[in-house]
Amino acid sequence: MAFNNKPKKPTNLSTSQSMKTMKTMKTMNLRRRTSLAFILLFTALLALLLLLLHYQHRGATSAACGTCRVSTTAALSWRSGDLRHAEFAWNRLPFTDNYQSPPLRIAVFSRKWPVNGSPGGMERHALTLYTALARRRGHQIHVFTSPPSIETDQADQPGSPQIHFHEGLPGQWRYNLAWKQFQEENKKLAFDVIHSESVALPHWLARDLPNLAVSWHGIALESLQSTIYQDLARRPNEPISTTFNASLYGVVPKVLKEIRFFKNYANHVAISDSCGEMLRDVYQIPSKRVHVILNGVNEAEFEDTTKVLGMEFRLAHKVPLNASLVMGVAGRLVKDKGHPLLYQSFTSLLTKHPDVYLIVAGSGPWEQRYREMGERVVVLGSLHPSELKGFYNAIDVFVNPTLRPQGLDLTLMEAMMCGKPVLASRFPSIKGSVVVSDEFGFMFSPNVESLLEALLLVVGEGKERLQRMGKACAEYARSMFTAQKMALAYERLFLCIKDETFCHYS
């Protein structure tokens, strides 16, 4: 028997180990990719499921009411009953302002309170609502909020909300400090009602307050829709945003978290009809605890009877009085407000209609791009609230290209109050509560092609037709979006929370 006694070649250990390491890394990478794929699939399926649940109800509602786009028919036919069962906007009910209700002591939790400059939509809403409740309706309002960015005279004016700024850095909300202030004030004399602007008051504190109502200015399910719309608006050669996946991963768990803790709030105010549906159908809040009250704007600040003011505004900003058409857009000039869409579509519009003007009121990353478009685009920067009336009266049609379906944009209501038709994204919140008729304006899908088509349609309508639409807008806005209508609806809800006798409507 022969044996091979030749010595074996030495093994290259480093090469062998490297190969094993590479195989291990490949396996781990494959597992990571597989896990990532499953996560993406799960996220997408969950997102689609939530959207399906919502729109399945919307489809059923649409089928039940034929061609109606809002609960108008239900509101008109509703003569009496428990207000807590009303699934339409309370703004549609004719609450009288001749009746002096019992004065209420109301505590308000709001992250910020406007003291100067150009406040955001939620801050303007809060200022309008609580000022109306205090001055017009005689209720005692205590607002607990974060410190202002500038020093302000905290002396309370007679008939105005009493503002309690907690200690700390300007603009940084500390709910625990505000809660402590509330407790001290509540010991002096108990509040009848407590109102939280979104999650200013956390749910673990709210769950023990049966006399609390929370107004939602945007919920996570709407944020999920916004994330989807923003990615769909990408151009074919534009890479996916580095924040898209992170945003998508973060918002789905947030939806689930909200569904679980929203029940801790006793009463929910949805600021759009579509948000009310989401709270009832997806978030599983009992209908009796969900109330729809649309935002309102100060009717004294926005009106359509100031043609001279509009002419003066045009002259001041070098916009010809005889321009064939003047469009306007207002707000933060950021991506999620749809400015990439408007920038591209209006650029294309100018190649066909070079005599059309666009007035841009706002500031942000897209401001410089608008400035580079030429003399047909007039960029004003941020406007003080007192300047907005002149802006709205200077334009022929207002454009809102937002990619955010959250909440309900006050600029749409302000423009309509000033008698201007609107061009807006086709979102459930907008078409269900604002542009409820073709007489009020135009809608488009949130993409460049659809917006350009809508812009061309607006140009083709002509000024006379747009003016007639504007009159219809003003009439509808005065019946739905005034500060008085909003205040009376909130007042009735707060009275209902304190005393169930006021829940009955006749």
Short mmCIF file of C-alpha atoms in Angstrom, two decimals:
data_model
loop_
_atom_site.label_atom_id
_atom_site.label_comp_id
_atom_site.label_asym_id
_atom_site.label_seq_id
_atom_site.Cartn_x
_atom_site.Cartn_y
_atom_site.Cartn_z
CA MET A 1 0.00 0.00 0.00
CA ALA A 2 1.52 3.23 -1.07
CA PHE A 3 1.21 6.51 0.77
CA ASN A 4 1.67 9.96 -0.58
CA ASN A 5 4.30 11.39 1.70
CA LYS A 6 4.73 14.63 -0.21
CA PRO A 7 4.23 17.60 2.04
CA LYS A 8 0.97 19.50 1.48
CA LYS A 9 1.12 23.04 0.20
CA PRO A 10 0.69 25.54 2.98
CA THR A 11 -2.79 27.01 3.19
CA ASN A 12 -3.14 30.74 2.71
CA LEU A 13 -5.10 31.48 5.91
CA SER A 14 -5.58 35.14 5.21
CA THR A 15 -7.13 34.47 1.79
CA SER A 16 -9.39 31.77 3.21
CA GLN A 17 -10.55 34.01 6.02
CA SER A 18 -11.17 36.88 3.61
CA MET A 19 -13.32 34.67 1.40
CA LYS A 20 -15.32 33.49 4.40
CA THR A 21 -15.74 37.09 5.56
CA MET A 22 -16.92 38.16 2.12
CA LYS A 23 -19.43 35.30 1.99
CA THR A 24 -20.68 36.24 5.45
CA MET A 25 -21.04 39.89 4.45
CA LYS A 26 -22.88 38.94 1.27
CA THR A 27 -25.24 36.77 3.29
CA MET A 28 -25.83 39.57 5.79
CA ASN A 29 -26.40 42.10 3.02
CA LEU A 30 -28.85 39.73 1.36
CA ARG A 31 -30.69 39.30 4.63
CA ARG A 32 -30.74 43.06 5.14
CA ARG A 33 -32.11 43.62 1.66
CA THR A 34 -34.69 40.91 2.21
CA SER A 35 -35.69 42.41 5.55
CA LEU A 36 -35.85 45.87 4.00
CA ALA A 37 -38.02 44.54 1.19
CA PHE A 38 -40.42 42.97 3.70
CA ILE A 39 -40.50 46.19 5.72
CA LEU A 40 -41.26 48.21 2.60
CA LEU A 41 -43.92 45.72 1.55
CA PHE A 42 -45.50 45.73 5.01
CA THR A 43 -45.43 49.53 5.14
CA ALA A 44 -46.95 49.86 1.69
CA LEU A 45 -49.66 47.29 2.41
CA LEU A 46 -50.54 48.92 5.71
CA ALA A 47 -50.63 52.35 4.10
CA LEU A 48 -52.86 51.10 1.31
CA LEU A 49 -55.09 49.31 3.81
CA LEU A 50 -55.60 52.48 5.83
CA LEU A 51 -56.31 54.50 2.71
CA LEU A 52 -58.65 51.79 1.44
CA LEU A 53 -60.59 51.82 4.69
CA HIS A 54 -61.00 55.56 4.39
CA TYR A 55 -61.92 55.75 0.72
CA GLN A 56 -64.14 52.69 0.91
CA HIS A 57 -66.32 54.69 3.27
CA ARG A 58 -66.10 57.75 1.03
CA GLY A 59 -67.26 55.64 -1.90
CA ALA A 60 -70.19 54.33 0.10
CA THR A 61 -71.08 57.84 1.17
CA SER A 62 -70.90 59.13 -2.39
CA ALA A 63 -73.11 56.29 -3.61
CA ALA A 64 -75.63 57.02 -0.91
CA CYS A 65 -75.92 60.72 -1.68
CA GLY A 66 -75.64 60.61 -5.45
CA THR A 67 -73.77 63.62 -6.76
CA CYS A 68 -73.42 65.48 -3.48
CA ARG A 69 -69.84 66.35 -2.49
CA VAL A 70 -70.49 67.27 1.13
CA SER A 71 -73.15 66.70 3.75
CA THR A 72 -75.16 69.69 2.55
CA THR A 73 -78.35 67.70 2.05
CA ALA A 74 -78.10 66.16 5.51
CA ALA A 75 -77.58 69.57 7.11
CA LEU A 76 -80.51 71.17 5.28
CA SER A 77 -82.86 68.33 6.18
CA TRP A 78 -81.71 68.22 9.82
CA ARG A 79 -84.26 70.15 11.83
CA SER A 80 -83.73 68.89 15.37
CA GLY A 81 -81.94 66.28 17.42
CA ASP A 82 -78.79 65.63 19.41
CA LEU A 83 -75.97 67.72 17.97
CA ARG A 84 -73.50 65.03 18.97
CA HIS A 85 -74.93 62.79 16.25
CA ALA A 86 -74.45 65.36 13.47
CA GLU A 87 -71.78 64.15 11.03
CA PHE A 88 -71.79 67.32 8.93
CA ALA A 89 -70.04 70.61 9.73
CA TRP A 90 -71.76 72.54 12.51
CA ASN A 91 -71.05 75.72 10.49
CA ARG A 92 -74.03 74.74 8.32
CA LEU A 93 -76.47 75.20 11.19
CA PRO A 94 -77.94 78.68 11.79
CA PHE A 95 -76.90 79.26 15.41
CA THR A 96 -78.23 82.67 16.34
CA ASP A 97 -75.98 85.38 17.73
CA ASN A 98 -78.95 87.17 19.28
CA TYR A 99 -78.97 84.67 22.14
CA GLN A 100 -76.62 85.54 24.98
CA SER A 101 -75.37 82.22 26.29
CA PRO A 102 -74.28 81.66 29.88
CA PRO A 103 -70.68 82.91 30.22
CA LEU A 104 -68.12 80.12 30.16
CA ARG A 105 -64.69 79.92 31.75
CA ILE A 106 -62.54 78.23 29.10
CA ALA A 107 -58.93 77.01 29.37
CA VAL A 108 -56.95 76.75 26.13
CA PHE A 109 -53.68 74.91 25.50
CA SER A 110 -51.88 76.22 22.42
CA ARG A 111 -48.21 75.67 21.56
CA LYS A 112 -47.83 79.24 20.28
CA TRP A 113 -49.68 82.52 20.40
CA PRO A 114 -49.20 85.21 17.73
CA VAL A 115 -47.87 88.51 19.00
CA ASN A 116 -46.37 90.01 15.83
CA GLY A 117 -45.09 89.33 12.32
CA SER A 118 -46.61 86.67 10.08
CA PRO A 119 -48.10 83.90 12.25
CA GLY A 120 -48.81 80.41 10.97
CA GLY A 121 -52.25 79.06 10.15
CA MET A 122 -52.89 77.38 13.51
CA GLU A 123 -51.84 80.51 15.40
CA ARG A 124 -54.10 82.72 13.29
CA HIS A 125 -56.96 80.28 13.84
CA ALA A 126 -56.42 80.40 17.60
CA LEU A 127 -56.27 84.20 17.67
CA THR A 128 -59.43 84.53 15.57
CA LEU A 129 -61.45 81.94 17.52
CA TYR A 130 -60.63 82.95 21.07
CA THR A 131 -60.81 86.68 20.37
CA ALA A 132 -64.30 86.17 18.94
CA LEU A 133 -65.38 84.04 21.91
CA ALA A 134 -64.06 86.62 24.37
CA ARG A 135 -65.03 89.91 22.72
CA ARG A 136 -68.16 88.99 20.77
CA ARG A 137 -69.64 86.33 23.03
CA GLY A 138 -68.41 87.45 26.46
CA HIS A 139 -66.66 84.25 27.56
CA GLN A 140 -63.63 84.24 29.86
CA ILE A 141 -60.72 82.74 27.92
CA HIS A 142 -57.40 81.71 29.48
CA VAL A 143 -54.70 80.70 26.96
CA PHE A 144 -51.71 78.69 28.21
CA THR A 145 -48.87 78.94 25.71
CA SER A 146 -45.10 79.17 25.13
CA PRO A 147 -43.07 82.38 25.64
CA PRO A 148 -43.15 84.85 22.72
CA SER A 149 -40.08 85.53 20.58
CA ILE A 150 -40.18 89.21 21.53
CA GLU A 151 -41.14 91.01 24.71
CA THR A 152 -44.79 91.89 24.82
CA ASP A 153 -47.07 93.72 27.18
CA GLN A 154 -48.92 90.95 28.99
CA ALA A 155 -51.44 93.34 30.49
CA ASP A 156 -54.83 91.83 29.69
CA GLN A 157 -57.13 94.12 27.75
CA PRO A 158 -60.77 94.14 28.85
CA GLY A 159 -62.77 91.61 26.89
CA SER A 160 -59.70 89.90 25.42
CA PRO A 161 -58.28 86.42 26.10
CA GLN A 162 -55.95 86.27 29.09
CA ILE A 163 -52.59 84.92 27.93
CA HIS A 164 -50.41 82.85 30.29
CA PHE A 165 -46.87 82.52 28.88
CA HIS A 166 -44.97 79.81 30.72
CA GLU A 167 -41.26 80.23 31.52
CA GLY A 168 -38.53 79.00 29.20
CA LEU A 169 -37.06 79.65 25.78
CA PRO A 170 -39.13 81.65 23.27
CA GLY A 171 -41.38 79.51 21.10
CA GLN A 172 -40.51 76.24 22.86
CA TRP A 173 -43.62 74.54 24.22
CA ARG A 174 -43.32 72.93 27.65
CA TYR A 175 -46.63 71.27 28.40
CA ASN A 176 -45.64 70.46 32.00
CA LEU A 177 -45.07 74.14 32.79
CA ALA A 178 -48.32 75.13 31.11
CA TRP A 179 -50.12 72.36 32.99
CA LYS A 180 -48.81 73.69 36.28
CA GLN A 181 -50.11 77.17 35.42
CA PHE A 182 -53.46 75.66 34.49
CA GLN A 183 -53.72 73.79 37.79
CA GLU A 184 -53.02 76.97 39.76
CA GLU A 185 -55.66 78.89 37.81
CA ASN A 186 -58.13 76.01 38.05
CA LYS A 187 -57.84 76.02 41.85
CA LYS A 188 -59.00 79.64 41.96
CA LEU A 189 -62.13 78.83 39.98
CA ALA A 190 -62.72 75.60 38.07
CA PHE A 191 -62.86 75.86 34.29
CA ASP A 192 -66.07 74.85 32.56
CA VAL A 193 -64.32 73.56 29.44
CA ILE A 194 -60.74 72.77 28.41
CA HIS A 195 -59.67 73.05 24.78
CA SER A 196 -56.42 71.74 23.28
CA GLU A 197 -55.09 72.78 19.87
CA SER A 198 -53.98 69.38 18.51
CA VAL A 199 -51.69 67.56 20.97
CA ALA A 200 -50.66 70.65 22.92
CA LEU A 201 -52.08 68.78 25.90
CA PRO A 202 -50.72 65.18 25.91
CA HIS A 203 -53.17 62.31 25.98
CA TRP A 204 -51.98 61.00 29.37
CA LEU A 205 -53.14 64.27 30.93
CA ALA A 206 -56.24 64.59 28.77
CA ARG A 207 -57.66 61.16 29.63
CA ASP A 208 -58.77 62.33 33.07
CA LEU A 209 -60.60 65.41 31.74
CA PRO A 210 -64.20 64.64 30.69
CA ASN A 211 -64.81 68.32 29.89
CA LEU A 212 -62.01 68.49 27.30
CA ALA A 213 -62.20 68.98 23.53
CA VAL A 214 -59.27 68.74 21.12
CA SER A 215 -59.17 70.30 17.65
CA TRP A 216 -57.11 68.38 15.09
CA HIS A 217 -55.27 70.57 12.57
CA GLY A 218 -53.72 67.55 10.89
CA ILE A 219 -53.47 63.87 11.79
CA ALA A 220 -50.89 61.21 10.92
CA LEU A 221 -53.11 59.50 8.34
CA GLU A 222 -53.22 62.78 6.42
CA SER A 223 -49.43 63.03 6.77
CA LEU A 224 -49.14 59.59 5.18
CA GLN A 225 -51.18 60.80 2.23
CA SER A 226 -48.96 63.87 2.01
CA THR A 227 -45.82 61.72 1.87
CA ILE A 228 -47.29 59.70 -0.98
CA TYR A 229 -48.40 62.79 -2.92
CA GLN A 230 -44.98 64.41 -2.56
CA ASP A 231 -43.18 61.38 -3.93
CA LEU A 232 -45.65 61.02 -6.81
CA ALA A 233 -44.88 64.64 -7.73
CA ARG A 234 -41.23 63.76 -8.41
CA ARG A 235 -40.04 64.22 -11.97
CA PRO A 236 -38.99 60.98 -13.75
CA ASN A 237 -35.27 61.80 -13.53
CA GLU A 238 -35.43 63.14 -9.98
CA PRO A 239 -33.97 60.79 -7.33
CA ILE A 240 -36.02 59.69 -4.35
CA SER A 241 -35.56 62.06 -1.44
CA THR A 242 -33.22 60.77 1.25
CA THR A 243 -35.90 61.58 3.80
CA PHE A 244 -38.71 59.77 1.97
CA ASN A 245 -38.08 56.28 3.36
CA ALA A 246 -37.42 57.63 6.84
CA SER A 247 -40.63 59.64 6.65
CA LEU A 248 -42.61 56.66 5.41
CA TYR A 249 -41.23 54.37 8.12
CA GLY A 250 -41.99 56.95 10.77
CA VAL A 251 -45.52 57.94 9.81
CA VAL A 252 -47.10 54.45 9.68
CA PRO A 253 -46.24 53.60 13.31
CA LYS A 254 -47.44 57.10 14.18
CA VAL A 255 -50.84 56.37 12.62
CA LEU A 256 -51.13 53.21 14.70
CA LYS A 257 -50.03 55.08 17.81
CA GLU A 258 -52.60 57.81 17.23
CA ILE A 259 -55.38 55.28 16.71
CA ARG A 260 -54.53 53.82 20.11
CA PHE A 261 -54.27 57.04 22.14
CA PHE A 262 -56.83 59.33 20.46
CA LYS A 263 -59.56 57.61 22.47
CA ASN A 264 -58.12 59.29 25.59
CA TYR A 265 -59.54 62.63 24.44
CA ALA A 266 -63.18 63.04 25.41
CA ASN A 267 -64.30 65.17 22.45
CA HIS A 268 -62.74 65.59 19.01
CA VAL A 269 -63.15 68.55 16.66
CA ALA A 270 -62.30 67.84 13.02
CA ILE A 271 -61.65 70.99 10.98
CA SER A 272 -62.75 69.36 7.72
CA ASP A 273 -65.47 66.90 6.74
CA SER A 274 -62.90 64.38 5.49
CA CYS A 275 -60.97 64.49 8.76
CA GLY A 276 -64.21 63.75 10.59
CA GLU A 277 -64.68 60.66 8.44
CA MET A 278 -61.15 59.48 9.18
CA LEU A 279 -61.61 59.89 12.92
CA ARG A 280 -64.86 57.93 12.84
CA ASP A 281 -63.94 55.22 10.33
CA VAL A 282 -60.19 54.63 10.66
CA TYR A 283 -59.38 55.94 14.14
CA GLN A 284 -62.54 54.26 15.47
CA ILE A 285 -63.66 57.21 17.59
CA PRO A 286 -67.40 56.89 18.39
CA SER A 287 -69.41 59.23 16.17
CA LYS A 288 -70.95 60.89 19.20
CA ARG A 289 -67.51 62.18 20.20
CA VAL A 290 -66.49 63.54 16.77
CA HIS A 291 -67.70 66.99 15.75
CA VAL A 292 -66.88 68.83 12.51
CA ILE A 293 -66.34 72.58 12.83
CA LEU A 294 -64.63 74.31 9.92
CA ASN A 295 -62.12 77.07 10.55
CA GLY A 296 -63.18 80.66 10.05
CA VAL A 297 -61.53 83.98 9.24
CA ASN A 298 -62.26 87.49 10.46
CA GLU A 299 -64.92 88.75 8.07
CA ALA A 300 -64.01 92.36 8.87
CA GLU A 301 -60.48 91.83 7.54
CA PHE A 302 -61.43 90.03 4.32
CA GLU A 303 -64.15 91.39 2.06
CA ASP A 304 -64.82 91.82 -1.64
CA THR A 305 -65.94 95.46 -1.58
CA THR A 306 -62.55 97.12 -1.87
CA LYS A 307 -61.74 97.37 -5.60
CA VAL A 308 -59.79 100.57 -5.00
CA LEU A 309 -57.58 98.75 -2.50
CA GLY A 310 -56.82 96.08 -5.09
CA MET A 311 -55.93 98.68 -7.72
CA GLU A 312 -53.64 100.47 -5.28
CA PHE A 313 -51.94 97.18 -4.44
CA ARG A 314 -51.27 96.46 -8.12
CA LEU A 315 -49.86 99.92 -8.74
CA ALA A 316 -47.63 99.69 -5.66
CA HIS A 317 -46.10 96.46 -6.94
CA LYS A 318 -45.95 97.39 -10.63
CA VAL A 319 -48.64 95.01 -11.83
CA PRO A 320 -50.52 96.56 -14.79
CA LEU A 321 -54.17 97.37 -14.16
CA ASN A 322 -54.98 96.11 -17.66
CA ALA A 323 -53.15 92.78 -17.32
CA SER A 324 -55.14 90.04 -19.05
CA LEU A 325 -55.14 87.90 -15.89
CA VAL A 326 -53.47 88.08 -12.47
CA MET A 327 -53.08 84.96 -10.37
CA GLY A 328 -51.89 84.87 -6.78
CA VAL A 329 -50.34 82.38 -4.38
CA ALA A 330 -49.59 82.89 -0.67
CA GLY A 331 -47.87 81.01 2.12
CA ARG A 332 -44.56 79.31 2.78
CA LEU A 333 -42.62 78.75 -0.46
CA VAL A 334 -41.58 75.17 0.24
CA LYS A 335 -41.77 71.88 -1.61
CA ASP A 336 -44.64 70.34 0.33
CA LYS A 337 -46.79 73.38 -0.44
CA GLY A 338 -46.59 72.39 -4.11
CA HIS A 339 -44.28 75.12 -5.40
CA PRO A 340 -42.26 72.78 -7.64
CA LEU A 341 -45.54 72.06 -9.46
CA LEU A 342 -46.55 75.71 -9.75
CA TYR A 343 -43.06 76.78 -10.83
CA GLN A 344 -42.96 74.27 -13.69
CA SER A 345 -46.56 74.66 -14.81
CA PHE A 346 -46.56 78.47 -14.75
CA THR A 347 -43.29 78.50 -16.70
CA SER A 348 -45.03 76.46 -19.39
CA LEU A 349 -48.12 78.70 -19.23
CA LEU A 350 -46.05 81.81 -19.96
CA THR A 351 -44.85 80.32 -23.26
CA LYS A 352 -48.48 80.29 -24.44
CA HIS A 353 -49.86 83.29 -22.53
CA PRO A 354 -47.04 85.75 -21.83
CA ASP A 355 -49.45 88.44 -20.63
CA VAL A 356 -50.54 86.53 -17.50
CA TYR A 357 -49.11 87.65 -14.14
CA LEU A 358 -48.42 85.73 -10.92
CA ILE A 359 -48.12 87.52 -7.56
CA VAL A 360 -46.24 85.46 -4.98
CA ALA A 361 -46.78 86.41 -1.31
CA GLY A 362 -44.49 84.44 0.98
CA SER A 363 -40.93 83.41 1.64
CA GLY A 364 -38.94 80.21 1.54
CA PRO A 365 -36.52 78.12 -0.55
CA TRP A 366 -38.47 78.66 -3.78
CA GLU A 367 -38.53 82.45 -3.49
CA GLN A 368 -35.35 83.00 -5.51
CA ARG A 369 -36.50 80.69 -8.30
CA TYR A 370 -39.69 82.70 -8.67
CA ARG A 371 -37.67 85.93 -8.77
CA GLU A 372 -35.66 84.53 -11.68
CA MET A 373 -38.78 83.92 -13.80
CA GLY A 374 -38.98 87.48 -15.06
CA GLU A 375 -41.26 90.48 -14.74
CA ARG A 376 -44.48 88.46 -15.09
CA VAL A 377 -43.84 86.93 -11.65
CA VAL A 378 -43.94 89.48 -8.82
CA VAL A 379 -42.44 88.19 -5.56
CA LEU A 380 -43.44 90.16 -2.46
CA GLY A 381 -41.91 88.14 0.36
CA SER A 382 -43.88 87.59 3.57
CA LEU A 383 -46.84 89.91 4.05
CA HIS A 384 -48.19 91.21 7.33
CA PRO A 385 -51.77 90.01 7.96
CA SER A 386 -52.98 93.59 7.46
CA GLU A 387 -51.63 93.52 3.88
CA LEU A 388 -53.43 90.35 2.84
CA LYS A 389 -56.73 92.08 2.03
CA GLY A 390 -55.00 94.22 -0.58
CA PHE A 391 -53.26 91.16 -2.02
CA TYR A 392 -56.46 89.15 -2.42
CA ASN A 393 -58.34 92.08 -3.95
CA ALA A 394 -55.54 92.65 -6.46
CA ILE A 395 -55.76 89.19 -8.06
CA ASP A 396 -58.30 87.53 -10.34
CA VAL A 397 -57.88 83.96 -9.09
CA PHE A 398 -56.10 82.38 -6.12
CA VAL A 399 -53.87 79.33 -6.59
CA ASN A 400 -53.19 76.79 -3.83
CA PRO A 401 -50.99 73.95 -5.18
CA THR A 402 -50.41 72.28 -1.81
CA LEU A 403 -49.25 68.68 -1.52
CA ARG A 404 -50.36 68.55 2.12
CA PRO A 405 -53.94 67.38 2.69
CA GLN A 406 -53.59 68.01 6.43
CA GLY A 407 -56.00 70.44 7.98
CA LEU A 408 -57.71 73.13 5.94
CA ASP A 409 -55.75 76.06 4.52
CA LEU A 410 -57.01 79.44 5.72
CA THR A 411 -55.76 81.15 2.54
CA LEU A 412 -58.50 79.43 0.52
CA MET A 413 -61.16 80.80 2.85
CA GLU A 414 -59.62 84.27 2.88
CA ALA A 415 -59.49 84.41 -0.92
CA MET A 416 -63.11 83.26 -1.24
CA MET A 417 -64.19 85.79 1.39
CA CYS A 418 -62.59 88.47 -0.81
CA GLY A 419 -64.64 87.25 -3.77
CA LYS A 420 -61.95 85.33 -5.62
CA PRO A 421 -62.38 81.90 -7.25
CA VAL A 422 -59.74 79.37 -6.28
CA LEU A 423 -57.58 76.81 -8.05
CA ALA A 424 -56.71 74.05 -5.59
CA SER A 425 -55.39 70.51 -5.22
CA ARG A 426 -58.03 67.81 -5.44
CA PHE A 427 -57.83 66.63 -1.85
CA PRO A 428 -60.76 65.26 0.19
CA SER A 429 -60.50 68.07 2.74
CA ILE A 430 -60.66 70.79 0.06
CA LYS A 431 -63.28 69.35 -2.26
CA GLY A 432 -65.40 68.17 0.67
CA SER A 433 -65.48 71.41 2.66
CA VAL A 434 -64.28 74.33 0.51
CA VAL A 435 -64.56 73.91 -3.26
CA VAL A 436 -67.87 72.08 -2.94
CA SER A 437 -69.18 73.38 -6.27
CA ASP A 438 -67.70 74.00 -9.71
CA GLU A 439 -68.95 77.57 -9.31
CA PHE A 440 -66.30 78.19 -6.67
CA GLY A 441 -63.23 77.33 -8.69
CA PHE A 442 -61.09 74.67 -10.28
CA MET A 443 -59.38 71.55 -8.99
CA PHE A 444 -56.41 69.55 -10.24
CA SER A 445 -54.56 66.37 -9.38
CA PRO A 446 -51.24 67.13 -7.65
CA ASN A 447 -48.98 66.86 -10.70
CA VAL A 448 -47.54 69.31 -13.23
CA GLU A 449 -49.63 68.14 -16.18
CA SER A 450 -52.94 68.44 -14.34
CA LEU A 451 -52.05 71.84 -12.87
CA LEU A 452 -51.02 73.20 -16.28
CA GLU A 453 -54.28 71.96 -17.77
CA ALA A 454 -56.20 73.73 -14.99
CA LEU A 455 -54.21 76.96 -15.49
CA LEU A 456 -55.04 76.92 -19.19
CA LEU A 457 -58.70 76.37 -18.32
CA VAL A 458 -58.65 79.38 -15.98
CA VAL A 459 -57.14 81.59 -18.67
CA GLY A 460 -59.78 80.42 -21.12
CA GLU A 461 -62.65 81.31 -18.78
CA GLY A 462 -62.04 85.04 -19.01
CA LYS A 463 -62.36 87.78 -16.39
CA GLU A 464 -66.14 88.16 -16.51
CA ARG A 465 -66.73 84.49 -15.82
CA LEU A 466 -64.14 84.54 -13.02
CA GLN A 467 -65.84 87.56 -11.45
CA ARG A 468 -69.19 85.74 -11.39
CA MET A 469 -67.51 82.76 -9.76
CA GLY A 470 -65.91 85.11 -7.25
CA LYS A 471 -69.31 86.46 -6.20
CA ALA A 472 -70.52 82.91 -5.61
CA CYS A 473 -67.39 82.25 -3.54
CA ALA A 474 -67.98 85.31 -1.37
CA GLU A 475 -71.59 84.33 -0.73
CA TYR A 476 -70.64 80.79 0.27
CA ALA A 477 -67.70 81.94 2.40
CA ARG A 478 -69.86 84.41 4.32
CA SER A 479 -72.30 81.60 5.08
CA MET A 480 -69.61 79.15 6.26
CA PHE A 481 -66.19 80.61 7.02
CA THR A 482 -66.71 83.71 9.14
CA ALA A 483 -65.20 84.02 12.59
CA GLN A 484 -68.74 84.48 13.92
CA LYS A 485 -69.96 81.17 12.44
CA MET A 486 -66.94 79.35 13.84
CA ALA A 487 -67.24 80.96 17.26
CA LEU A 488 -70.97 80.18 17.56
CA ALA A 489 -70.35 76.53 16.64
CA TYR A 490 -67.54 76.17 19.20
CA GLU A 491 -69.64 77.99 21.79
CA ARG A 492 -72.49 75.52 21.32
CA LEU A 493 -70.09 72.57 21.60
CA PHE A 494 -68.58 73.94 24.80
CA LEU A 495 -72.05 74.56 26.25
CA CYS A 496 -73.00 71.01 25.30
CA ILE A 497 -69.92 69.65 27.08
CA LYS A 498 -70.82 71.54 30.24
CA ASP A 499 -74.57 70.92 30.14
CA GLU A 500 -76.20 68.22 27.96
CA THR A 501 -79.31 70.36 27.68
CA PHE A 502 -77.46 72.42 25.07
CA CYS A 503 -76.73 69.29 23.01
CA HIS A 504 -80.31 69.30 21.77
CA TYR A 505 -80.86 71.40 18.65
CA SER A 506 -84.17 72.57 17.27
#
